[in-house]
Short mmCIF file of C-alpha atoms and ligand atoms in Angstrom, two decimals:
data_model
loop_
_atom_site.label_atom_id
_atom_site.label_comp_id
_atom_site.label_asym_id
_atom_site.label_seq_id
_atom_site.Cartn_x
_atom_site.Cartn_y
_atom_site.Cartn_z
CA MET M 1 76.48 -19.59 174.10
CA SER M 2 78.60 -18.23 170.94
CA MET M 3 78.56 -14.34 170.22
CA PHE M 4 77.07 -15.63 167.22
CA LEU M 5 73.85 -17.67 168.75
CA ARG M 6 73.58 -15.07 171.08
CA PHE M 7 72.93 -12.69 168.62
CA ALA M 8 70.77 -14.81 166.69
CA ALA M 9 68.33 -15.41 169.59
CA ALA M 10 68.23 -11.88 170.14
CA ALA M 11 67.52 -11.03 166.80
CA ALA M 12 64.64 -13.97 166.84
CA GLY M 13 63.30 -12.00 170.22
CA VAL M 14 62.84 -8.74 168.70
CA VAL M 15 60.73 -10.50 165.74
CA ILE M 16 58.44 -11.87 167.79
CA ALA M 17 57.81 -9.44 170.14
CA SER M 18 57.31 -6.85 167.21
CA SER M 19 54.96 -9.55 165.30
CA ALA M 20 53.23 -10.17 169.01
CA TRP M 21 52.96 -5.84 168.90
CA ALA M 22 51.60 -5.78 165.86
CA GLN M 23 49.04 -8.33 165.73
CA ALA M 24 47.82 -6.58 169.27
CA PHE M 25 47.17 -3.22 166.47
CA PRO M 26 45.58 -1.07 167.48
CA THR M 27 45.49 -0.36 171.23
CA LYS M 28 45.22 2.84 171.61
CA PRO M 29 42.87 5.94 169.08
CA VAL M 30 44.45 6.17 165.58
CA THR M 31 44.78 9.92 163.88
CA ILE M 32 44.41 10.66 160.10
CA VAL M 33 46.06 13.83 159.50
CA VAL M 34 44.39 16.16 157.00
CA PRO M 35 46.82 18.85 154.98
CA PHE M 36 43.92 21.39 154.67
CA THR M 37 41.48 22.93 157.36
CA ALA M 38 38.34 21.76 158.11
CA GLY M 39 35.58 21.27 156.52
CA GLY M 40 36.76 21.18 152.92
CA PRO M 41 36.88 18.51 150.47
CA THR M 42 39.70 16.18 152.27
CA ASP M 43 38.49 16.26 155.70
CA LEU M 44 35.00 15.80 154.86
CA VAL M 45 36.44 12.47 153.01
CA ALA M 46 38.60 11.87 155.96
CA ARG M 47 36.02 12.52 159.01
CA GLY M 48 33.87 9.69 156.49
CA LEU M 49 36.77 7.29 156.42
CA ALA M 50 37.41 7.67 160.43
CA GLN M 51 33.86 6.98 161.40
CA GLY M 52 33.45 3.62 159.44
CA MET M 53 37.04 2.38 160.47
CA ALA M 54 36.57 3.07 164.35
CA LYS M 55 34.61 0.09 164.78
CA PRO M 56 37.07 -2.62 162.77
CA LEU M 57 39.77 -1.14 164.66
CA GLY M 58 38.01 -1.19 167.68
CA GLN M 59 39.47 2.04 168.27
CA SER M 60 38.37 5.93 167.90
CA VAL M 61 39.90 7.19 165.13
CA ILE M 62 40.48 10.90 165.24
CA VAL M 63 41.63 13.66 162.68
CA GLU M 64 43.93 16.24 162.71
CA ASN M 65 44.10 19.07 159.96
CA THR M 66 47.68 20.15 160.01
CA ALA M 67 47.02 22.75 157.18
CA GLY M 68 49.35 25.12 154.92
CA ALA M 69 51.59 24.72 152.00
CA GLY M 70 49.69 22.47 149.85
CA GLY M 71 49.46 19.71 152.05
CA THR M 72 53.17 19.64 151.59
CA ILE M 73 53.47 20.21 156.24
CA ALA M 74 51.22 17.01 156.68
CA ALA M 75 52.49 14.90 154.69
CA THR M 76 56.26 15.81 156.23
CA ARG M 77 54.70 15.52 159.32
CA VAL M 78 52.96 11.82 158.97
CA LYS M 79 56.72 10.59 156.99
CA ASN M 80 58.43 11.83 160.32
CA ALA M 81 56.05 10.24 162.51
CA ALA M 82 56.94 6.95 164.04
CA PRO M 83 56.10 3.68 161.71
CA ASP M 84 53.20 2.40 163.92
CA GLY M 85 50.13 2.88 161.91
CA TYR M 86 48.98 5.15 164.64
CA THR M 87 49.44 8.52 162.35
CA LEU M 88 48.23 8.71 158.62
CA LEU M 89 47.66 10.84 156.35
CA VAL M 90 44.66 11.10 153.74
CA HIS M 91 45.96 13.22 150.60
CA HIS M 92 45.10 14.28 147.41
CA ILE M 93 46.19 14.30 143.82
CA GLY M 94 48.68 16.73 145.42
CA MET M 95 51.09 14.04 146.86
CA SER M 96 51.94 14.05 142.64
CA THR M 97 52.38 17.05 141.72
CA ALA M 98 54.59 18.41 145.01
CA PRO M 99 57.62 16.82 143.33
CA ALA M 100 57.68 19.34 140.33
CA LEU M 101 56.03 22.64 142.19
CA TYR M 102 58.52 22.30 144.68
CA ARG M 103 62.11 22.72 144.64
CA LYS M 104 62.61 21.72 148.30
CA LEU M 105 60.95 18.91 148.95
CA ALA M 106 61.31 17.45 152.29
CA TYR M 107 59.89 13.58 151.25
CA ASN M 108 59.74 11.24 147.94
CA PRO M 109 55.74 10.31 147.88
CA LEU M 110 57.35 6.98 146.62
CA THR M 111 59.64 5.93 148.82
CA ASP M 112 59.17 7.62 151.84
CA PHE M 113 55.06 6.41 152.47
CA GLU M 114 53.47 2.57 152.94
CA MET M 115 50.64 3.22 150.52
CA VAL M 116 47.38 1.62 152.28
CA ALA M 117 44.26 2.57 150.13
CA MET M 118 42.65 4.68 147.42
CA VAL M 119 39.22 5.99 148.58
CA VAL M 120 37.60 8.36 146.39
CA ASP M 121 37.63 10.52 143.47
CA THR M 122 35.77 13.82 142.72
CA PRO M 123 36.16 16.10 140.04
CA MET M 124 36.11 19.66 139.95
CA THR M 125 33.92 22.38 139.21
CA LEU M 126 35.01 26.30 137.93
CA ILE M 127 32.74 28.71 139.77
CA ALA M 128 33.08 32.39 140.62
CA ARG M 129 31.67 34.99 142.74
CA SER M 130 27.84 34.60 142.56
CA ASP M 131 27.77 38.38 141.12
CA PHE M 132 30.39 37.30 138.17
CA PRO M 133 29.37 39.13 134.82
CA ALA M 134 29.59 35.99 132.45
CA ARG M 135 26.93 33.82 131.85
CA ASP M 136 28.81 30.27 130.72
CA VAL M 137 32.41 28.95 129.81
CA ASN M 138 33.44 31.20 126.13
CA GLU M 139 31.97 34.94 128.51
CA PHE M 140 34.02 33.26 131.65
CA VAL M 141 37.38 33.27 129.32
CA ALA M 142 36.64 36.15 127.33
CA TYR M 143 36.41 38.44 130.55
CA VAL M 144 38.87 36.92 132.36
CA LYS M 145 41.38 37.51 129.47
CA ALA M 146 39.72 41.01 129.16
CA ASN M 147 40.10 41.71 132.73
CA LYS M 148 43.29 39.85 134.11
CA ALA M 149 44.93 42.43 135.68
CA LYS M 150 42.31 42.72 137.63
CA LEU M 151 40.87 39.10 139.21
CA ASN M 152 41.96 36.95 141.71
CA LEU M 153 41.52 33.31 141.67
CA ALA M 154 41.97 31.27 145.10
CA HIS M 155 43.16 28.12 145.69
CA ALA M 156 44.25 25.53 148.54
CA GLY M 157 48.33 26.54 148.79
CA ILE M 158 50.94 25.60 145.86
CA GLY M 159 50.14 22.05 145.40
CA SER M 160 46.41 22.05 146.23
CA ALA M 161 44.86 20.85 143.74
CA SER M 162 42.68 24.04 142.96
CA HIS M 163 45.88 25.43 142.45
CA LEU M 164 46.57 22.72 139.98
CA CYS M 165 43.40 23.15 138.09
CA GLY M 166 43.59 26.99 138.32
CA LEU M 167 47.49 26.72 136.50
CA LEU M 168 45.31 24.49 133.82
CA PHE M 169 43.35 27.00 133.23
CA GLN M 170 45.68 29.79 132.92
CA SER M 171 47.78 27.78 130.74
CA THR M 172 44.49 26.60 128.24
CA ILE M 173 43.32 30.15 128.06
CA GLN M 174 47.12 31.57 128.34
CA THR M 175 46.12 34.26 130.31
CA GLU M 176 47.52 34.37 133.84
CA VAL M 177 45.77 36.40 136.92
CA THR M 178 46.87 36.94 140.62
CA THR M 179 46.68 33.93 142.41
CA ILE M 180 45.38 33.87 146.74
CA PRO M 181 46.86 31.01 148.09
CA PHE M 182 44.54 29.86 151.31
CA LYS M 183 45.14 26.90 153.86
CA GLY M 184 41.81 24.95 151.98
CA THR M 185 39.15 25.53 150.29
CA ALA M 186 36.92 26.13 153.56
CA ASP M 187 38.68 28.82 153.45
CA ALA M 188 39.04 29.41 150.09
CA LEU M 189 35.19 29.20 149.30
CA ASN M 190 34.16 31.73 152.18
CA ALA M 191 36.36 34.12 150.27
CA LEU M 192 34.51 33.48 147.50
CA LEU M 193 31.05 33.34 149.00
CA ALA M 194 32.37 36.88 150.64
CA LYS M 195 32.91 38.34 147.03
CA GLN M 196 36.86 38.87 148.28
CA VAL M 197 38.18 36.72 145.63
CA ASP M 198 36.55 36.16 141.82
CA PHE M 199 36.66 32.76 141.01
CA LEU M 200 38.07 28.98 142.42
CA CYS M 201 38.03 25.70 140.69
CA ASP M 202 37.21 23.41 143.72
CA GLN M 203 35.91 19.36 144.59
CA SER M 204 32.11 19.34 143.74
CA THR M 205 32.40 17.66 147.30
CA ASN M 206 32.45 21.36 148.45
CA THR M 207 30.67 23.53 145.62
CA THR M 208 27.91 21.68 144.95
CA GLN M 209 25.33 22.74 147.65
CA HIS M 210 26.42 26.57 146.61
CA ILE M 211 25.54 25.92 142.75
CA ASN M 212 22.04 24.48 143.54
CA ALA M 213 21.90 27.12 146.30
CA GLY M 214 22.94 29.90 143.23
CA THR M 215 25.56 31.69 145.94
CA VAL M 216 27.85 30.95 143.62
CA LYS M 217 27.95 31.10 139.71
CA ALA M 218 29.58 27.42 138.14
CA TYR M 219 30.51 27.06 134.54
CA GLY M 220 31.88 23.61 133.99
CA VAL M 221 33.10 20.55 135.85
CA THR M 222 36.17 19.12 135.05
CA SER M 223 34.77 15.14 134.73
CA LYS M 224 34.77 13.68 130.95
CA ALA M 225 30.70 13.10 131.26
CA ARG M 226 28.51 15.46 133.28
CA LEU M 227 27.77 14.38 137.03
CA PRO M 228 24.41 13.40 137.51
CA THR M 229 24.28 15.68 140.47
CA LEU M 230 24.38 18.43 138.40
CA PRO M 231 23.03 17.70 135.38
CA ASN M 232 22.74 21.63 133.60
CA LEU M 233 26.88 21.95 134.47
CA PRO M 234 28.62 21.11 131.14
CA THR M 235 32.25 19.29 131.45
CA LEU M 236 34.20 22.41 130.90
CA ASP M 237 35.59 19.80 127.89
CA GLU M 238 32.18 20.10 126.11
CA ALA M 239 32.06 23.79 126.89
CA GLY M 240 34.98 24.56 124.92
CA LEU M 241 38.34 23.68 126.84
CA LYS M 242 39.22 20.72 124.90
CA GLY M 243 40.58 18.19 127.14
CA PHE M 244 40.24 19.67 130.51
CA HIS M 245 40.24 16.99 132.63
CA VAL M 246 41.08 16.38 136.22
CA GLY M 247 39.85 14.24 138.74
CA VAL M 248 40.97 14.52 142.35
CA TRP M 249 41.76 11.23 144.12
CA ASN M 250 42.67 10.78 147.59
CA GLY M 251 44.53 7.86 149.13
CA VAL M 252 45.39 7.13 152.63
CA TYR M 253 49.44 6.78 153.53
CA ALA M 254 51.35 5.81 156.53
CA PRO M 255 55.14 6.14 157.53
CA LYS M 256 57.33 4.42 155.70
CA GLY M 257 58.28 1.25 157.98
CA THR M 258 54.64 0.86 159.29
CA PRO M 259 54.57 -3.24 159.65
CA LYS M 260 52.83 -4.93 156.80
CA ALA M 261 50.73 -6.54 159.50
CA VAL M 262 49.17 -3.30 160.22
CA VAL M 263 48.94 -1.85 157.37
CA ASP M 264 46.91 -5.12 156.28
CA LYS M 265 44.99 -4.24 159.71
CA LEU M 266 44.44 -0.70 158.54
CA VAL M 267 43.17 -1.55 155.02
CA ALA M 268 40.79 -4.00 155.51
CA ALA M 269 39.18 -1.20 158.25
CA ILE M 270 39.19 1.21 155.49
CA GLN M 271 37.69 -1.03 153.34
CA GLN M 272 35.08 -1.84 155.80
CA SER M 273 34.39 1.85 155.99
CA MET M 274 34.14 2.70 152.59
CA LYS M 275 31.27 -0.22 152.45
CA GLU M 276 29.14 1.79 154.59
CA PRO M 277 25.91 2.99 153.24
CA ASP M 278 25.70 6.24 154.38
CA PHE M 279 29.47 7.03 152.88
CA ARG M 280 28.82 5.84 149.98
CA LYS M 281 25.50 7.96 149.42
CA ARG M 282 27.04 10.99 150.67
CA MET M 283 29.95 11.14 148.42
CA ALA M 284 27.85 10.27 145.21
CA ASP M 285 25.52 13.08 146.51
CA LEU M 286 28.37 15.23 145.97
CA GLY M 287 29.77 14.03 142.64
CA SER M 288 32.20 11.62 144.29
CA THR M 289 33.12 8.01 143.26
CA VAL M 290 33.68 5.99 146.15
CA TYR M 291 36.16 3.29 144.19
CA ALA M 292 34.97 -0.39 145.05
CA PRO M 293 36.78 -1.51 148.52
CA GLU M 294 38.42 -4.50 146.51
CA GLN M 295 40.56 -2.42 144.58
CA SER M 296 40.99 -0.40 147.25
CA THR M 297 44.63 -1.84 148.01
CA PRO M 298 47.86 -0.93 148.28
CA ALA M 299 49.55 -1.77 144.74
CA ALA M 300 46.77 0.20 143.82
CA LEU M 301 47.03 3.39 145.28
CA ALA M 302 50.98 3.31 143.90
CA ALA M 303 50.12 2.61 140.66
CA GLN M 304 47.61 5.83 140.55
CA LEU M 305 50.05 7.69 142.78
CA LYS M 306 53.54 6.51 140.07
CA SER M 307 50.93 7.52 137.30
CA GLU M 308 49.66 10.67 137.74
CA ILE M 309 53.63 12.37 138.86
CA ASP M 310 54.56 10.70 135.58
CA ARG M 311 51.31 12.63 134.17
CA TRP M 312 51.54 16.10 136.20
CA GLY M 313 55.22 16.29 136.20
CA PRO M 314 55.89 17.54 132.53
CA VAL M 315 52.71 19.35 132.77
CA ILE M 316 53.56 21.34 135.85
CA ARG M 317 57.65 21.71 134.48
CA ALA M 318 56.11 23.20 131.17
CA ALA M 319 54.18 25.75 132.97
CA GLY M 320 57.61 26.66 135.03
CA VAL M 321 55.62 26.99 138.66
CA TYR M 322 58.27 26.39 141.47
CA ALA M 323 57.12 27.08 145.22
CA ASP M 324 60.50 27.16 147.37
N1 LIG Z 1 40.33 20.60 147.22
C1 LIG Z 1 41.61 21.51 148.58
C2 LIG Z 1 42.43 21.18 147.27
O1 LIG Z 1 42.09 22.39 146.37
C3 LIG Z 1 42.09 21.17 149.66
C4 LIG Z 1 40.85 20.85 150.66
O2 LIG Z 1 40.59 19.99 150.74
O3 LIG Z 1 40.69 21.66 151.79
O4 LIG Z 1 43.15 20.75 147.16
#
C-alpha cells in the first residue's frame, strides 16, 4: 500500500471511531459548570436543566460551581476542558459583557465555544435593605445622590449581571457609589438581608420571595412590562428611569470542537428538559420566561450572543469600567 493510501485508511479509521464514539455519548455523567455560587439565579437554572436532562441522556448530570471573577473563571475552565460533551457551561448575559470589561480575557466567547442552547430570560429588580429610607424610585435616586459617599452597592463580581445593572444605574443617575463584589447572588443577597450592604440589582428568581416577604425593599423591575408575579412593582422605565431595560438571558456552551453529533444530543436533552412542566412553572413563578424549546438552538444562541456583545460593548466602554 502506498504511503498515501495508508494515511487515508488511517484517517478514515479515526473518523469512524470518533463518530461511533459520538453516537455512544454519553457513557458517563455530564458536568454543568456554573460560574457563580450555589443558590443563586444561574445555579437555579442549571440545576433545573440538569434534572430534566438526565432522563433523555440516560446519565446523571452534575452541577459544579466554579465561582469568581464575574463568571470568567468558570468560562475559562470550560474553554480548556476536553471537547467531548462531558463538560458544559451555563452562563448568562456576562458572556457578552466580559469582552468589554476584561482587558485580559482568556477566551473569546464567540469563537472558543460551541453554542448549544438558549434557556431562559429573567428581569432584574432594584432592591435595597429593608430599612432603606426611600419609598419609591424618585426618592431612592435622590437619596443615593445625596448619600453617595456612604452607600454600598453589592454585585456578583465584575462581569456579573448585577454588576452590569449597577453600572447602568450609576450611569443613568450620573452618580458613583462604592461597589462590593461577591462570588454570586446568594452571597450578595445574604449580605443585603444582614444589612451589611445597602442595595443590589439582581434577578427576580432570587429576589421575589424576599420582596413579597418584605425582607428587602423593592423599587423597580428592568423588564419592559410589569411582572405578573410582582404586579405592584413598577418598571424602572415607568418609574422615571427612561429606557432602563436589562434581560438576563442564560445559554449553554460546550468547548470548541465538541462533535456536532454530541452537541445535537445535548440540544435534544436540553429542549426536553425545558418542556418539563415543573421547570416551566417554577421559572414562571419567579418571573422568568423559558424560551420555546424549538427556538432553543445553537444558531439562536450564536445570534443572541453576537447581538448582545454589540449592544453592551459600547455602553461599557463609555462607562470606562475595566477589570484586569
Ligand atoms: N445573578 C448573578 C449575577 O449578578 C449571578 C448568580 O447567578 O449568582 O450575575
